[in-house]
Amino acid sequence: MSALILIVEDEAAIQELLVYNLEAEGFRTKVVEQGEDVYPAISEEMPDLVLLDWMLPGLSGIEVCRMLRARAETQALPVIMLTARGEEAERVRGLSTGADDYIVKPFSVPEVMARVRSILRRMRPEAVADSLVRGDITLDRVRKRVLRGSRDIELSPTEFRLLEYLMQTPGRVFSRAQLLDRVWGDEGDIDERTVDVHVGRLRKSLSRGRENDPLRTVRGAGYAFDERYGK
């Protein structure tokens, strides 16, 4: 599952420019136009990074950044401010509110892409890594391969996405509804029992004989990749 970038921007042309280029680089995107919409968007899925316009209708980008830094669940969420204000005092003000970086409009697309990747490599390395490794399980995002030790594990595309999503945040429990939304997306009307079926298949593929099961079922809550696996 590629990194999710939340774009908080009210200008349609800039929205389209950022969405097109970020998705061309392999990122997923979500767009909101007002500061008040940031927390509802985050409650649906926590992004890996926020591109935040300074001048927004309603809550300003500065106010949104302060709110993000004031809450425990978003305190470490990377934020890049986008603004037409290029003066040094304004840059200092933006960074002092907790922004991790600052890009002045009009910006070059390569600069934005470079800044996004640089911050993600530093603060969310698992979001941009070519592979995820948990214990003896390696998921190769580039080659779309999964290994357990030296054994190749054959997975369907959906099972690969499911394992990738769970491996990104070991220990975090995802409900069936969350997994349907984030792994299956807009694939139509799919029953939550579909998740159980695919988790069952994934378990059989990952574990043979007496091998430990890396997936954890939390009754009444959902599924997680066991954070104790391989330790």
Short mmCIF file of C-alpha atoms in Angstrom, two decimals:
data_model
loop_
_atom_site.label_atom_id
_atom_site.label_comp_id
_atom_site.label_asym_id
_atom_site.label_seq_id
_atom_site.Cartn_x
_atom_site.Cartn_y
_atom_site.Cartn_z
CA MET A 1 0.00 0.00 0.00
CA SER A 2 1.65 3.22 -1.16
CA ALA A 3 1.97 6.27 1.06
CA LEU A 4 -1.12 8.48 1.40
CA ILE A 5 -0.67 12.24 0.94
CA LEU A 6 -3.43 14.51 2.28
CA ILE A 7 -3.65 17.69 0.18
CA VAL A 8 -5.33 20.61 1.95
CA GLU A 9 -5.75 23.19 -0.81
CA ASP A 10 -8.70 25.26 -2.07
CA GLU A 11 -7.37 26.15 -5.55
CA ALA A 12 -8.59 23.58 -8.09
CA ALA A 13 -5.63 24.05 -10.46
CA ILE A 14 -3.09 23.37 -7.70
CA GLN A 15 -5.13 20.40 -6.45
CA GLU A 16 -5.08 18.85 -9.93
CA LEU A 17 -1.37 19.55 -10.40
CA LEU A 18 -0.44 17.92 -7.09
CA VAL A 19 -2.78 14.93 -7.47
CA TYR A 20 -1.59 14.17 -11.01
CA ASN A 21 2.10 14.33 -10.18
CA LEU A 22 1.94 12.60 -6.80
CA GLU A 23 -0.08 9.72 -8.21
CA ALA A 24 2.32 9.49 -11.17
CA GLU A 25 5.07 9.00 -8.56
CA GLY A 26 3.11 6.12 -7.01
CA PHE A 27 1.54 7.91 -4.04
CA ARG A 28 -2.12 7.81 -3.09
CA THR A 29 -3.84 11.16 -2.54
CA LYS A 30 -6.82 12.62 -0.75
CA VAL A 31 -7.94 16.23 -1.20
CA VAL A 32 -9.87 18.52 1.13
CA GLU A 33 -10.49 22.21 0.54
CA GLN A 34 -10.99 23.58 4.06
CA GLY A 35 -9.16 23.34 7.35
CA GLU A 36 -12.32 22.12 9.06
CA ASP A 37 -12.27 19.03 6.82
CA VAL A 38 -8.81 17.87 7.89
CA TYR A 39 -9.77 15.87 10.99
CA PRO A 40 -12.73 14.09 9.37
CA ALA A 41 -10.35 13.05 6.55
CA ILE A 42 -7.72 11.88 9.03
CA SER A 43 -10.30 9.90 11.02
CA GLU A 44 -11.08 7.89 7.86
CA GLU A 45 -7.40 7.08 7.25
CA MET A 46 -4.25 8.54 8.78
CA PRO A 47 -2.12 10.02 5.99
CA ASP A 48 1.64 9.64 5.82
CA LEU A 49 2.14 13.35 5.06
CA VAL A 50 0.07 16.54 4.74
CA LEU A 51 0.56 19.21 2.08
CA LEU A 52 -1.10 22.18 3.75
CA ASP A 53 -1.94 25.51 2.13
CA TRP A 54 -1.37 28.53 4.36
CA MET A 55 -4.30 30.59 3.03
CA LEU A 56 -7.48 28.54 3.42
CA PRO A 57 -11.09 29.61 3.78
CA GLY A 58 -12.17 29.32 7.42
CA LEU A 59 -9.36 27.82 9.48
CA SER A 60 -5.97 28.92 8.14
CA GLY A 61 -3.16 26.49 7.47
CA ILE A 62 -1.30 27.91 10.48
CA GLU A 63 -4.28 27.12 12.73
CA VAL A 64 -4.61 23.63 11.26
CA CYS A 65 -0.91 22.96 11.83
CA ARG A 66 -1.19 24.08 15.46
CA MET A 67 -4.16 21.75 15.95
CA LEU A 68 -2.27 18.82 14.44
CA ARG A 69 0.69 19.42 16.74
CA ALA A 70 -1.56 19.76 19.80
CA ARG A 71 -3.09 16.28 19.46
CA ALA A 72 -1.18 13.16 20.39
CA GLU A 73 -2.34 11.11 17.40
CA THR A 74 -1.14 13.72 14.87
CA GLN A 75 1.78 15.25 16.77
CA ALA A 76 4.39 13.50 14.63
CA LEU A 77 2.47 13.67 11.34
CA PRO A 78 4.76 15.28 8.69
CA VAL A 79 3.45 18.63 7.39
CA ILE A 80 4.70 20.68 4.44
CA MET A 81 3.27 24.20 4.23
CA LEU A 82 2.43 25.65 0.80
CA THR A 83 2.24 29.43 0.64
CA ALA A 84 2.69 32.51 -1.49
CA ARG A 85 4.41 34.22 1.45
CA GLY A 86 8.13 34.05 0.77
CA GLU A 87 9.49 36.49 3.35
CA GLU A 88 11.89 35.09 5.93
CA ALA A 89 9.67 36.17 8.84
CA GLU A 90 6.73 34.28 7.35
CA ARG A 91 8.84 31.16 6.76
CA VAL A 92 9.97 31.29 10.38
CA ARG A 93 6.37 31.70 11.53
CA GLY A 94 5.25 28.70 9.50
CA LEU A 95 8.05 26.49 10.79
CA SER A 96 7.56 27.66 14.37
CA THR A 97 4.00 26.32 14.36
CA GLY A 98 5.40 22.83 13.78
CA ALA A 99 5.57 22.50 10.00
CA ASP A 100 8.39 20.22 8.86
CA ASP A 101 9.06 22.10 5.64
CA TYR A 102 7.92 25.15 3.71
CA ILE A 103 7.43 25.57 -0.07
CA VAL A 104 6.74 28.95 -1.67
CA LYS A 105 4.22 29.29 -4.52
CA PRO A 106 4.63 29.20 -7.44
CA PHE A 107 6.60 26.02 -6.89
CA SER A 108 8.28 23.57 -9.23
CA VAL A 109 6.79 20.08 -9.27
CA PRO A 110 10.21 18.35 -9.01
CA GLU A 111 10.92 20.38 -5.87
CA VAL A 112 7.65 19.29 -4.25
CA MET A 113 8.29 15.64 -5.13
CA ALA A 114 11.83 15.83 -3.76
CA ARG A 115 10.68 17.44 -0.50
CA VAL A 116 7.88 14.88 -0.04
CA ARG A 117 10.22 11.93 -0.58
CA SER A 118 12.93 13.42 1.62
CA ILE A 119 10.58 13.92 4.57
CA LEU A 120 8.95 10.50 4.16
CA ARG A 121 12.36 8.79 4.03
CA ARG A 122 13.31 10.53 7.26
CA MET A 123 10.05 10.36 9.20
CA ARG A 124 8.01 7.54 7.60
CA PRO A 125 10.64 5.25 6.04
CA GLU A 126 8.21 2.32 5.86
CA ALA A 127 5.91 4.38 3.63
CA VAL A 128 8.47 4.74 0.83
CA ALA A 129 10.71 1.71 1.38
CA ASP A 130 11.07 -0.68 -1.54
CA SER A 131 10.53 -3.59 0.82
CA LEU A 132 9.04 -4.34 4.24
CA VAL A 133 10.77 -6.86 6.50
CA ARG A 134 9.17 -8.31 9.62
CA GLY A 135 11.01 -11.27 11.10
CA ASP A 136 11.70 -13.74 8.29
CA ILE A 137 8.97 -12.30 6.05
CA THR A 138 10.05 -9.92 3.28
CA LEU A 139 7.54 -8.09 1.09
CA ASP A 140 9.15 -6.63 -2.03
CA ARG A 141 7.03 -3.74 -3.33
CA VAL A 142 9.02 -3.35 -6.54
CA ARG A 143 9.02 -6.98 -7.67
CA LYS A 144 5.66 -7.80 -6.02
CA ARG A 145 7.23 -10.80 -4.28
CA VAL A 146 6.85 -12.17 -0.77
CA LEU A 147 9.45 -14.42 0.85
CA ARG A 148 9.40 -16.29 4.14
CA GLY A 149 13.03 -17.10 4.67
CA SER A 150 14.07 -18.44 1.27
CA ARG A 151 10.60 -19.71 0.40
CA ASP A 152 8.59 -17.89 -2.27
CA ILE A 153 5.00 -17.26 -1.24
CA GLU A 154 2.46 -17.05 -4.04
CA LEU A 155 -0.24 -14.46 -3.30
CA SER A 156 -3.07 -12.97 -5.29
CA PRO A 157 -2.89 -9.18 -5.86
CA THR A 158 -5.52 -8.63 -3.15
CA GLU A 159 -3.68 -10.83 -0.65
CA PHE A 160 -0.46 -8.95 -1.43
CA ARG A 161 -2.14 -5.58 -0.73
CA LEU A 162 -3.70 -6.96 2.45
CA LEU A 163 -0.37 -8.24 3.78
CA GLU A 164 1.38 -4.99 2.79
CA TYR A 165 -1.20 -2.89 4.62
CA LEU A 166 -0.98 -4.96 7.80
CA MET A 167 2.84 -5.13 7.73
CA GLN A 168 3.17 -1.34 7.56
CA THR A 169 1.89 -0.94 11.14
CA PRO A 170 2.56 -4.10 13.18
CA GLY A 171 0.33 -4.34 16.22
CA ARG A 172 -2.36 -2.01 14.95
CA VAL A 173 -5.76 -3.68 14.75
CA PHE A 174 -7.87 -2.91 11.68
CA SER A 175 -11.58 -3.65 11.53
CA ARG A 176 -13.05 -5.54 8.59
CA ALA A 177 -14.68 -2.31 7.39
CA GLN A 178 -11.34 -0.47 7.48
CA LEU A 179 -9.61 -3.23 5.54
CA LEU A 180 -12.38 -3.31 2.95
CA ASP A 181 -12.03 0.44 2.45
CA ARG A 182 -8.25 0.55 2.33
CA VAL A 183 -7.39 -2.71 0.55
CA TRP A 184 -10.39 -3.26 -1.72
CA GLY A 185 -11.28 0.43 -2.20
CA ASP A 186 -13.98 1.04 -4.81
CA GLU A 187 -14.35 -2.54 -6.02
CA GLY A 188 -18.10 -2.51 -5.60
CA ASP A 189 -20.42 -3.97 -2.98
CA ILE A 190 -18.20 -6.49 -1.13
CA ASP A 191 -19.31 -8.22 2.05
CA GLU A 192 -17.13 -7.96 5.18
CA ARG A 193 -16.89 -11.75 5.22
CA THR A 194 -14.67 -11.38 2.16
CA VAL A 195 -11.99 -10.08 4.52
CA ASP A 196 -12.20 -13.25 6.63
CA VAL A 197 -11.84 -15.41 3.52
CA HIS A 198 -8.75 -13.56 2.30
CA VAL A 199 -7.14 -13.50 5.75
CA GLY A 200 -7.68 -17.26 5.93
CA ARG A 201 -6.04 -17.76 2.54
CA LEU A 202 -3.19 -15.45 3.48
CA ARG A 203 -2.56 -17.42 6.68
CA LYS A 204 -2.38 -20.69 4.78
CA SER A 205 0.08 -19.23 2.31
CA LEU A 206 2.31 -17.66 4.95
CA SER A 207 2.49 -20.50 7.46
CA ARG A 208 3.26 -24.17 6.83
CA GLY A 209 3.55 -26.97 9.31
CA ARG A 210 4.68 -25.59 12.68
CA GLU A 211 5.62 -22.14 11.42
CA ASN A 212 4.32 -19.32 13.60
CA ASP A 213 1.30 -17.40 12.33
CA PRO A 214 2.25 -13.72 11.90
CA LEU A 215 -1.37 -12.58 11.74
CA ARG A 216 -3.43 -11.94 14.84
CA THR A 217 -7.21 -12.09 15.12
CA VAL A 218 -8.76 -9.81 17.72
CA ARG A 219 -12.25 -11.06 18.44
CA GLY A 220 -14.88 -8.41 17.83
CA ALA A 221 -12.28 -5.94 16.53
CA GLY A 222 -10.45 -7.23 13.45
CA TYR A 223 -6.96 -8.24 12.36
CA ALA A 224 -3.35 -7.17 12.89
CA PHE A 225 0.16 -8.17 11.94
CA ASP A 226 1.58 -9.45 15.24
CA GLU A 227 4.12 -6.92 16.52
CA ARG A 228 5.85 -9.72 18.48
CA TYR A 229 6.47 -11.77 15.34
CA GLY A 230 10.14 -12.47 14.73
CA LYS A 231 11.26 -11.08 18.11
#
